[in-house]
JSON list of C-alpha atoms in Angstrom, two decimals:
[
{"chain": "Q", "resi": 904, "resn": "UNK", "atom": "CA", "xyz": [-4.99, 25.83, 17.63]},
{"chain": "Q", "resi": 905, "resn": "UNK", "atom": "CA", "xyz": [-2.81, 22.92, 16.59]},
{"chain": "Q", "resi": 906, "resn": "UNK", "atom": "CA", "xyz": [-2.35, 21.67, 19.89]},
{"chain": "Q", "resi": 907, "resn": "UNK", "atom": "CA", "xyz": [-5.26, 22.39, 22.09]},
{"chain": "Q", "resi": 908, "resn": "UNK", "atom": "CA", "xyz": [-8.05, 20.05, 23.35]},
{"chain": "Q", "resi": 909, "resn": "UNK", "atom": "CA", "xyz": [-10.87, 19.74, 20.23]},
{"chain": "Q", "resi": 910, "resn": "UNK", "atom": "CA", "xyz": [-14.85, 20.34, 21.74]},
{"chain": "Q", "resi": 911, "resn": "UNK", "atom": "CA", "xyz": [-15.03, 16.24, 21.98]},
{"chain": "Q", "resi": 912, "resn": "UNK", "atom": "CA", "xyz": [-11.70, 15.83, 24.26]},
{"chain": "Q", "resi": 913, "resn": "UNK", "atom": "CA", "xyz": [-12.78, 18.48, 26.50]},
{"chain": "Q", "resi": 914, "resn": "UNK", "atom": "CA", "xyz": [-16.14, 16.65, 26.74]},
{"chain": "Q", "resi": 915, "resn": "UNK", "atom": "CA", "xyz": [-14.55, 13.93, 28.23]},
{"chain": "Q", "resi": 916, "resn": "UNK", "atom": "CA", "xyz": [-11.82, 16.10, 29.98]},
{"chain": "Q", "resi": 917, "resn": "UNK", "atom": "CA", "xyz": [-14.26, 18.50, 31.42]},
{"chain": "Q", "resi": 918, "resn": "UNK", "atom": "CA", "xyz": [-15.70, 16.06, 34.26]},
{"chain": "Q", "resi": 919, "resn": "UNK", "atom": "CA", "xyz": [-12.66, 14.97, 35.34]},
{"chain": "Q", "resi": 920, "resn": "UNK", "atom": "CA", "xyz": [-11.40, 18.24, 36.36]},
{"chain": "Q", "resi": 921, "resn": "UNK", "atom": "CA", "xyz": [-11.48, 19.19, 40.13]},
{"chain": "Q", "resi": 922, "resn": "UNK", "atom": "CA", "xyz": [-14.11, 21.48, 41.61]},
{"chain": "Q", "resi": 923, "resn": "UNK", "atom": "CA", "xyz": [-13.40, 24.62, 42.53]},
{"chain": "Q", "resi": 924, "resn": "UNK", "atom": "CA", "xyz": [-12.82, 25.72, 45.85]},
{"chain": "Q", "resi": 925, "resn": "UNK", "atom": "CA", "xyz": [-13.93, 29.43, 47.28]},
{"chain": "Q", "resi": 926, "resn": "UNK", "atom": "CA", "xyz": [-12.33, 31.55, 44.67]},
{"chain": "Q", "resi": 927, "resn": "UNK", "atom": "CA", "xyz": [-13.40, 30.53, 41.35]},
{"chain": "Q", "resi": 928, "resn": "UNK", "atom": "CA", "xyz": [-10.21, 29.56, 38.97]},
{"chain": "Q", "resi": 929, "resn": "UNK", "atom": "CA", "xyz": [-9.50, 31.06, 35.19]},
{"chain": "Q", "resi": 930, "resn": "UNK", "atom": "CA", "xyz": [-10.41, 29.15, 32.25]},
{"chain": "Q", "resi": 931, "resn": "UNK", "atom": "CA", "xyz": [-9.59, 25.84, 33.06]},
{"chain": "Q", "resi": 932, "resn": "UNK", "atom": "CA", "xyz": [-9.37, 24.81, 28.97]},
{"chain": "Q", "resi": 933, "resn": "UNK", "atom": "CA", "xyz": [-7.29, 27.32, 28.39]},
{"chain": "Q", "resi": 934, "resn": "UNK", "atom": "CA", "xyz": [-4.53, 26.03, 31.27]},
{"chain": "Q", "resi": 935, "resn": "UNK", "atom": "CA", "xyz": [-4.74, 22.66, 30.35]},
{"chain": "Q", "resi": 936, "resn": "UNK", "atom": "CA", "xyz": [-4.04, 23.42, 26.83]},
{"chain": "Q", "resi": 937, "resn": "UNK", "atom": "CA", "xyz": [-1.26, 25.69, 28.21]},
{"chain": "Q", "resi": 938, "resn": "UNK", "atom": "CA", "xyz": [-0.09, 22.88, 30.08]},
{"chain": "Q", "resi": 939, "resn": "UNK", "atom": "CA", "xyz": [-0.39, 19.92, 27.09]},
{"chain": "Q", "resi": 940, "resn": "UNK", "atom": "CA", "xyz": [1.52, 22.66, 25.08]},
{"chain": "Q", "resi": 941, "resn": "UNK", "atom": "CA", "xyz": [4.52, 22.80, 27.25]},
{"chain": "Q", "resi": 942, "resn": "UNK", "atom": "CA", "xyz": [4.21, 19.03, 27.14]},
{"chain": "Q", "resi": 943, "resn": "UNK", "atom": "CA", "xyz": [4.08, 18.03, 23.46]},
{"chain": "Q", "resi": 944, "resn": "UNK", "atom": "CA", "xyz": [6.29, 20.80, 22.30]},
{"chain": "Q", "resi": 945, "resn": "UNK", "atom": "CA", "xyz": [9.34, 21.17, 25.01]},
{"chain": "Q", "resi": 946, "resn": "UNK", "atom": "CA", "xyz": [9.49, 24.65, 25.20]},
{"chain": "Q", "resi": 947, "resn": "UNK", "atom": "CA", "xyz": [10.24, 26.40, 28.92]},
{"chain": "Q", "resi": 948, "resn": "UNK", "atom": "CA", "xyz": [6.92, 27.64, 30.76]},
{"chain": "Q", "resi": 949, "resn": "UNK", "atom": "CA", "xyz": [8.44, 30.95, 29.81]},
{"chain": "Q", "resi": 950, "resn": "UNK", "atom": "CA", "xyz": [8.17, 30.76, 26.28]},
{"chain": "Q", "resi": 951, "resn": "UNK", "atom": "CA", "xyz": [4.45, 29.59, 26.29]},
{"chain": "Q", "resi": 952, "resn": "UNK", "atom": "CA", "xyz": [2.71, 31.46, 23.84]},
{"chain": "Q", "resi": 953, "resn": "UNK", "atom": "CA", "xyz": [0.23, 35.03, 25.12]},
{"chain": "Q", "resi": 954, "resn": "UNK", "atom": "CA", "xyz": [-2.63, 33.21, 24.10]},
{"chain": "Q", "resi": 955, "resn": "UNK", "atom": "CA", "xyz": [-2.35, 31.27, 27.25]},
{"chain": "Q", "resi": 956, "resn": "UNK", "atom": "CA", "xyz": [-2.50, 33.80, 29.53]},
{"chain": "Q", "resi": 957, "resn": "UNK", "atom": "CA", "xyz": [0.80, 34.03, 32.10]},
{"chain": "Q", "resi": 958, "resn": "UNK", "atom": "CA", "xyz": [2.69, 31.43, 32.31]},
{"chain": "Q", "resi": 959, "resn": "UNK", "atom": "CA", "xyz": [3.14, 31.46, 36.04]},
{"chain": "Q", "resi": 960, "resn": "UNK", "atom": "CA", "xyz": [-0.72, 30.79, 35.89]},
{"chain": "Q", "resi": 961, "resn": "UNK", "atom": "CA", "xyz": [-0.43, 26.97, 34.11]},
{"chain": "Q", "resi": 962, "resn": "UNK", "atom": "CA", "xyz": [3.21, 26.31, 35.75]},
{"chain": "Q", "resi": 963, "resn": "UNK", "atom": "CA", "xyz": [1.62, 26.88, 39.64]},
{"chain": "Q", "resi": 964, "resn": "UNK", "atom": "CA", "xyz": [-1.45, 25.22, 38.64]},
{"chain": "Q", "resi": 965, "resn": "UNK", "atom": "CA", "xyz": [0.54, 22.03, 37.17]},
{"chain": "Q", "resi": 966, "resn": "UNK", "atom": "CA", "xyz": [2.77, 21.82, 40.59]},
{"chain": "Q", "resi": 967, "resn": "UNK", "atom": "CA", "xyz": [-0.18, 22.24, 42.35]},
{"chain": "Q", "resi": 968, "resn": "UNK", "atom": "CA", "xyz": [-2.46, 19.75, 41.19]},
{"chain": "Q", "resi": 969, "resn": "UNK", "atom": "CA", "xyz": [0.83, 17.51, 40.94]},
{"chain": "Q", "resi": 970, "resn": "UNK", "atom": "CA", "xyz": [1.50, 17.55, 44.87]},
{"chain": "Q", "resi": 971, "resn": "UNK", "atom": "CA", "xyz": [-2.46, 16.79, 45.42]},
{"chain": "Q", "resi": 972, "resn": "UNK", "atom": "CA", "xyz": [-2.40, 13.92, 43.06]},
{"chain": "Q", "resi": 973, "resn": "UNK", "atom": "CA", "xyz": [-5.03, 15.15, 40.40]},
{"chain": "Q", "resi": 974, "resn": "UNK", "atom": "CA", "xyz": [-3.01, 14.54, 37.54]},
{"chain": "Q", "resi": 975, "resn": "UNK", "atom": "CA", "xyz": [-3.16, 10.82, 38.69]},
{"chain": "Q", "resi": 976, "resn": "UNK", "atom": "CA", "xyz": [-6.76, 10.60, 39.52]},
{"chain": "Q", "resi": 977, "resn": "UNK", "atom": "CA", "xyz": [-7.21, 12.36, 35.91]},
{"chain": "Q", "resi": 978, "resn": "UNK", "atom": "CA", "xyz": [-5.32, 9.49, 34.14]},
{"chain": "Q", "resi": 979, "resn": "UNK", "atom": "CA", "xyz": [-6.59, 6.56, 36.20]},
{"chain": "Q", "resi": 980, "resn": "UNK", "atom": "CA", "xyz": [-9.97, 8.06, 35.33]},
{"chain": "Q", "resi": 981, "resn": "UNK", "atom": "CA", "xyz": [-9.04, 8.33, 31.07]},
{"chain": "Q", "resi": 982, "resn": "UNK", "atom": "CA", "xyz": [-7.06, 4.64, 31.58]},
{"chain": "Q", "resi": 983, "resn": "UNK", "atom": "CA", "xyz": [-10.49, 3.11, 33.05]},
{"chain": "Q", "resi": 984, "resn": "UNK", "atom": "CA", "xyz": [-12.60, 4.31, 30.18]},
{"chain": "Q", "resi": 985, "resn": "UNK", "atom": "CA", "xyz": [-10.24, 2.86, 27.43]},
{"chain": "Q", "resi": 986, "resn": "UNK", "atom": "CA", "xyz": [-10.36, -0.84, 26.75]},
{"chain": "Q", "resi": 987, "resn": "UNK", "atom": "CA", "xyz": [-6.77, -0.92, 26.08]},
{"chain": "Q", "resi": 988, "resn": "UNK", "atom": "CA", "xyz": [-5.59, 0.67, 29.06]},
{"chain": "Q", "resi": 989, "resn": "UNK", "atom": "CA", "xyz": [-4.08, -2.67, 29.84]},
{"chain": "Q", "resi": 990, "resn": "UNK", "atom": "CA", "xyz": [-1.58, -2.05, 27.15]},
{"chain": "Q", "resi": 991, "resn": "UNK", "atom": "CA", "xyz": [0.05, 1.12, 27.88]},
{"chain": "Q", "resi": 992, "resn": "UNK", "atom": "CA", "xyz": [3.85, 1.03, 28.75]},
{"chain": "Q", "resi": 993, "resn": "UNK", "atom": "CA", "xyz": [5.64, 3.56, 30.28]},
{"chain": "Q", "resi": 994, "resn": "UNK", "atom": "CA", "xyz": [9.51, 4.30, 30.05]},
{"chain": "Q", "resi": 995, "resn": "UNK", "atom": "CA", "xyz": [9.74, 3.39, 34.01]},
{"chain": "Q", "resi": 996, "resn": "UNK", "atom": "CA", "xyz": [8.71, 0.38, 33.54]},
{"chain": "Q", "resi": 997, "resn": "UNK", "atom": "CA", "xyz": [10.60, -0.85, 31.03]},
{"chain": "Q", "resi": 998, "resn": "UNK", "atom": "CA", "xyz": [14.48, -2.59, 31.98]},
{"chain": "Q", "resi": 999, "resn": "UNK", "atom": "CA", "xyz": [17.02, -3.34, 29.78]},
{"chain": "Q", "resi": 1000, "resn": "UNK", "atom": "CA", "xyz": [19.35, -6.02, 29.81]},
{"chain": "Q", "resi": 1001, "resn": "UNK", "atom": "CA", "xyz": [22.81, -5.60, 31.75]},
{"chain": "Q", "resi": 1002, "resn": "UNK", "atom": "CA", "xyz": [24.36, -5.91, 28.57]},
{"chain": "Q", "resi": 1003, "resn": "UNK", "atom": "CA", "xyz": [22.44, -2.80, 26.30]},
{"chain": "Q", "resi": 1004, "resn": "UNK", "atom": "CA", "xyz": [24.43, -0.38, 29.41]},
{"chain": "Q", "resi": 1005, "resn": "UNK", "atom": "CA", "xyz": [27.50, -0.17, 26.34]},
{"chain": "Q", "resi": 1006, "resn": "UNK", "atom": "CA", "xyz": [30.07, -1.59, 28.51]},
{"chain": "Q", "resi": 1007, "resn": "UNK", "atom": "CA", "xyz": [33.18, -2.65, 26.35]},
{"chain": "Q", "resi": 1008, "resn": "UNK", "atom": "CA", "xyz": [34.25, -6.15, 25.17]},
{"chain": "Q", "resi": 1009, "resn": "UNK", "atom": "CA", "xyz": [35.38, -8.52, 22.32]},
{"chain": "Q", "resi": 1010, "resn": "UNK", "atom": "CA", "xyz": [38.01, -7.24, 19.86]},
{"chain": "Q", "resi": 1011, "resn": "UNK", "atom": "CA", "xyz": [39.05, -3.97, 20.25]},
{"chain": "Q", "resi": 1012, "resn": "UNK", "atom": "CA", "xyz": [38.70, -3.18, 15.86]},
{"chain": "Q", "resi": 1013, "resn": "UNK", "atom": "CA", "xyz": [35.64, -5.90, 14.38]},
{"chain": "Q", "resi": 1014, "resn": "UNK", "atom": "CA", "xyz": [35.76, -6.44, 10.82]},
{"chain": "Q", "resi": 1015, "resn": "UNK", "atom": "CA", "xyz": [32.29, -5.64, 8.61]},
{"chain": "Q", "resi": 1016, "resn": "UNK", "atom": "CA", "xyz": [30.46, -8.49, 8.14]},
{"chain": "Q", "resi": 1017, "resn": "UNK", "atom": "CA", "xyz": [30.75, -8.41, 4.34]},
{"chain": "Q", "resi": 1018, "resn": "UNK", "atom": "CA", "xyz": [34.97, -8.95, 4.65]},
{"chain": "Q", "resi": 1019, "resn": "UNK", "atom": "CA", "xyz": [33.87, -11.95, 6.95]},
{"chain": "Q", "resi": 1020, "resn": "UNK", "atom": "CA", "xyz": [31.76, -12.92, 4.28]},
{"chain": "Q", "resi": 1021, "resn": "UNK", "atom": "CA", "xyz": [34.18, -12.64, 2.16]},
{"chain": "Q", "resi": 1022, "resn": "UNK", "atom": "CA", "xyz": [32.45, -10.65, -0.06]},
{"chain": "Q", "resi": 1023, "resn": "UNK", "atom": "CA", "xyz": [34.38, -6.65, -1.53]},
{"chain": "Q", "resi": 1024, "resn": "UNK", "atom": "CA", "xyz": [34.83, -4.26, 1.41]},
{"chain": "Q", "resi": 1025, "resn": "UNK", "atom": "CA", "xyz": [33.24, -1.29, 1.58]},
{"chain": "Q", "resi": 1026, "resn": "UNK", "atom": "CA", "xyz": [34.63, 0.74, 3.18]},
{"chain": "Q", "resi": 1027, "resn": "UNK", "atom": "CA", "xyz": [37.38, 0.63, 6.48]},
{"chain": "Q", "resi": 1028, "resn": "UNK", "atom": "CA", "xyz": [39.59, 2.78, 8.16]},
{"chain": "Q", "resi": 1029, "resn": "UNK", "atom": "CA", "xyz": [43.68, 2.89, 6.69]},
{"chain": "Q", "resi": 1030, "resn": "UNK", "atom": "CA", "xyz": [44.93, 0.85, 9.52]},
{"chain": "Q", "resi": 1031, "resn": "UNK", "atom": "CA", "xyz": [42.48, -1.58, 9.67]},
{"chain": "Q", "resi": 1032, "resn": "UNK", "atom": "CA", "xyz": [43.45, -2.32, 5.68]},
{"chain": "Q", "resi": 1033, "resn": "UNK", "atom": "CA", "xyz": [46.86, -2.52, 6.18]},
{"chain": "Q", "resi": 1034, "resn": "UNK", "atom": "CA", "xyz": [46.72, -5.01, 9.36]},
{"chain": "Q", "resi": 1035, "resn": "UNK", "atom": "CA", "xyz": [44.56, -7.52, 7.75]},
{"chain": "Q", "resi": 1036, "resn": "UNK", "atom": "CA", "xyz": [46.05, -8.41, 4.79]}
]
């Protein structure tokens, strides 16, 4: 399917999951491409497709390995094999400046930038016309 793991990413996905414990767990591929599903598309864990299996099956698993930290040891693993792992940004670490937050300032109505110009207006709003002439 369009958005599961191809033979080669699950080659190097494969070792990387965790072992199993007593009882022996479902189809790993087929959760983590329920769970990268969710992901790239945005649906609800409800709406994941049948082919999936239950839902409840790839949510609990997610949380699960979440709380134990696999999910990190699973990307620190994939970051360490690529040479540009140096280069990845992520949102939280990103800041913007105090002054991208939208707070107001300078005049209240600005003029286009062609009228300071001095070049034909566009286009403007009726009572910005009529108080700059």
């Amino acid at each position: 399917m369009r958005f599961d793991l191809s033979d080669e990413e699950w080659s190097v996905f494969e070792p990387l999951m965790p072992k199993s414990r007593k009882s022996a767990r479902p189809h790993d591929r087929r959760i983590i491409n329920a769970i990268f599903y969710v992901f790239r598309t945005g649906i609800p864990w409800r709406d994941l497709p049948e082919r999936y299996g239950p839902y409840t099956s790839a949510y609990n698993r997610f949380n699960r390995w979440s709380r134990r930290g696999v999910w990190k040891r699973i990307f620190d693993a994939l970051a360490a094999k690529s040479r540009d792992s140096l280069y990845l940004i992520d949102g939280t670490i990103v800041k913007a400046h105090r002054a991208a937050s939208g707070a107001k300032g300078g005049r209240r109505i600005r003029r286009l930038a062609s009228a300071v110009v001095g070049g034909p207006r566009r286009s403007m709003r009726s009572s910005v016309a009529r108080g700059d002439h």
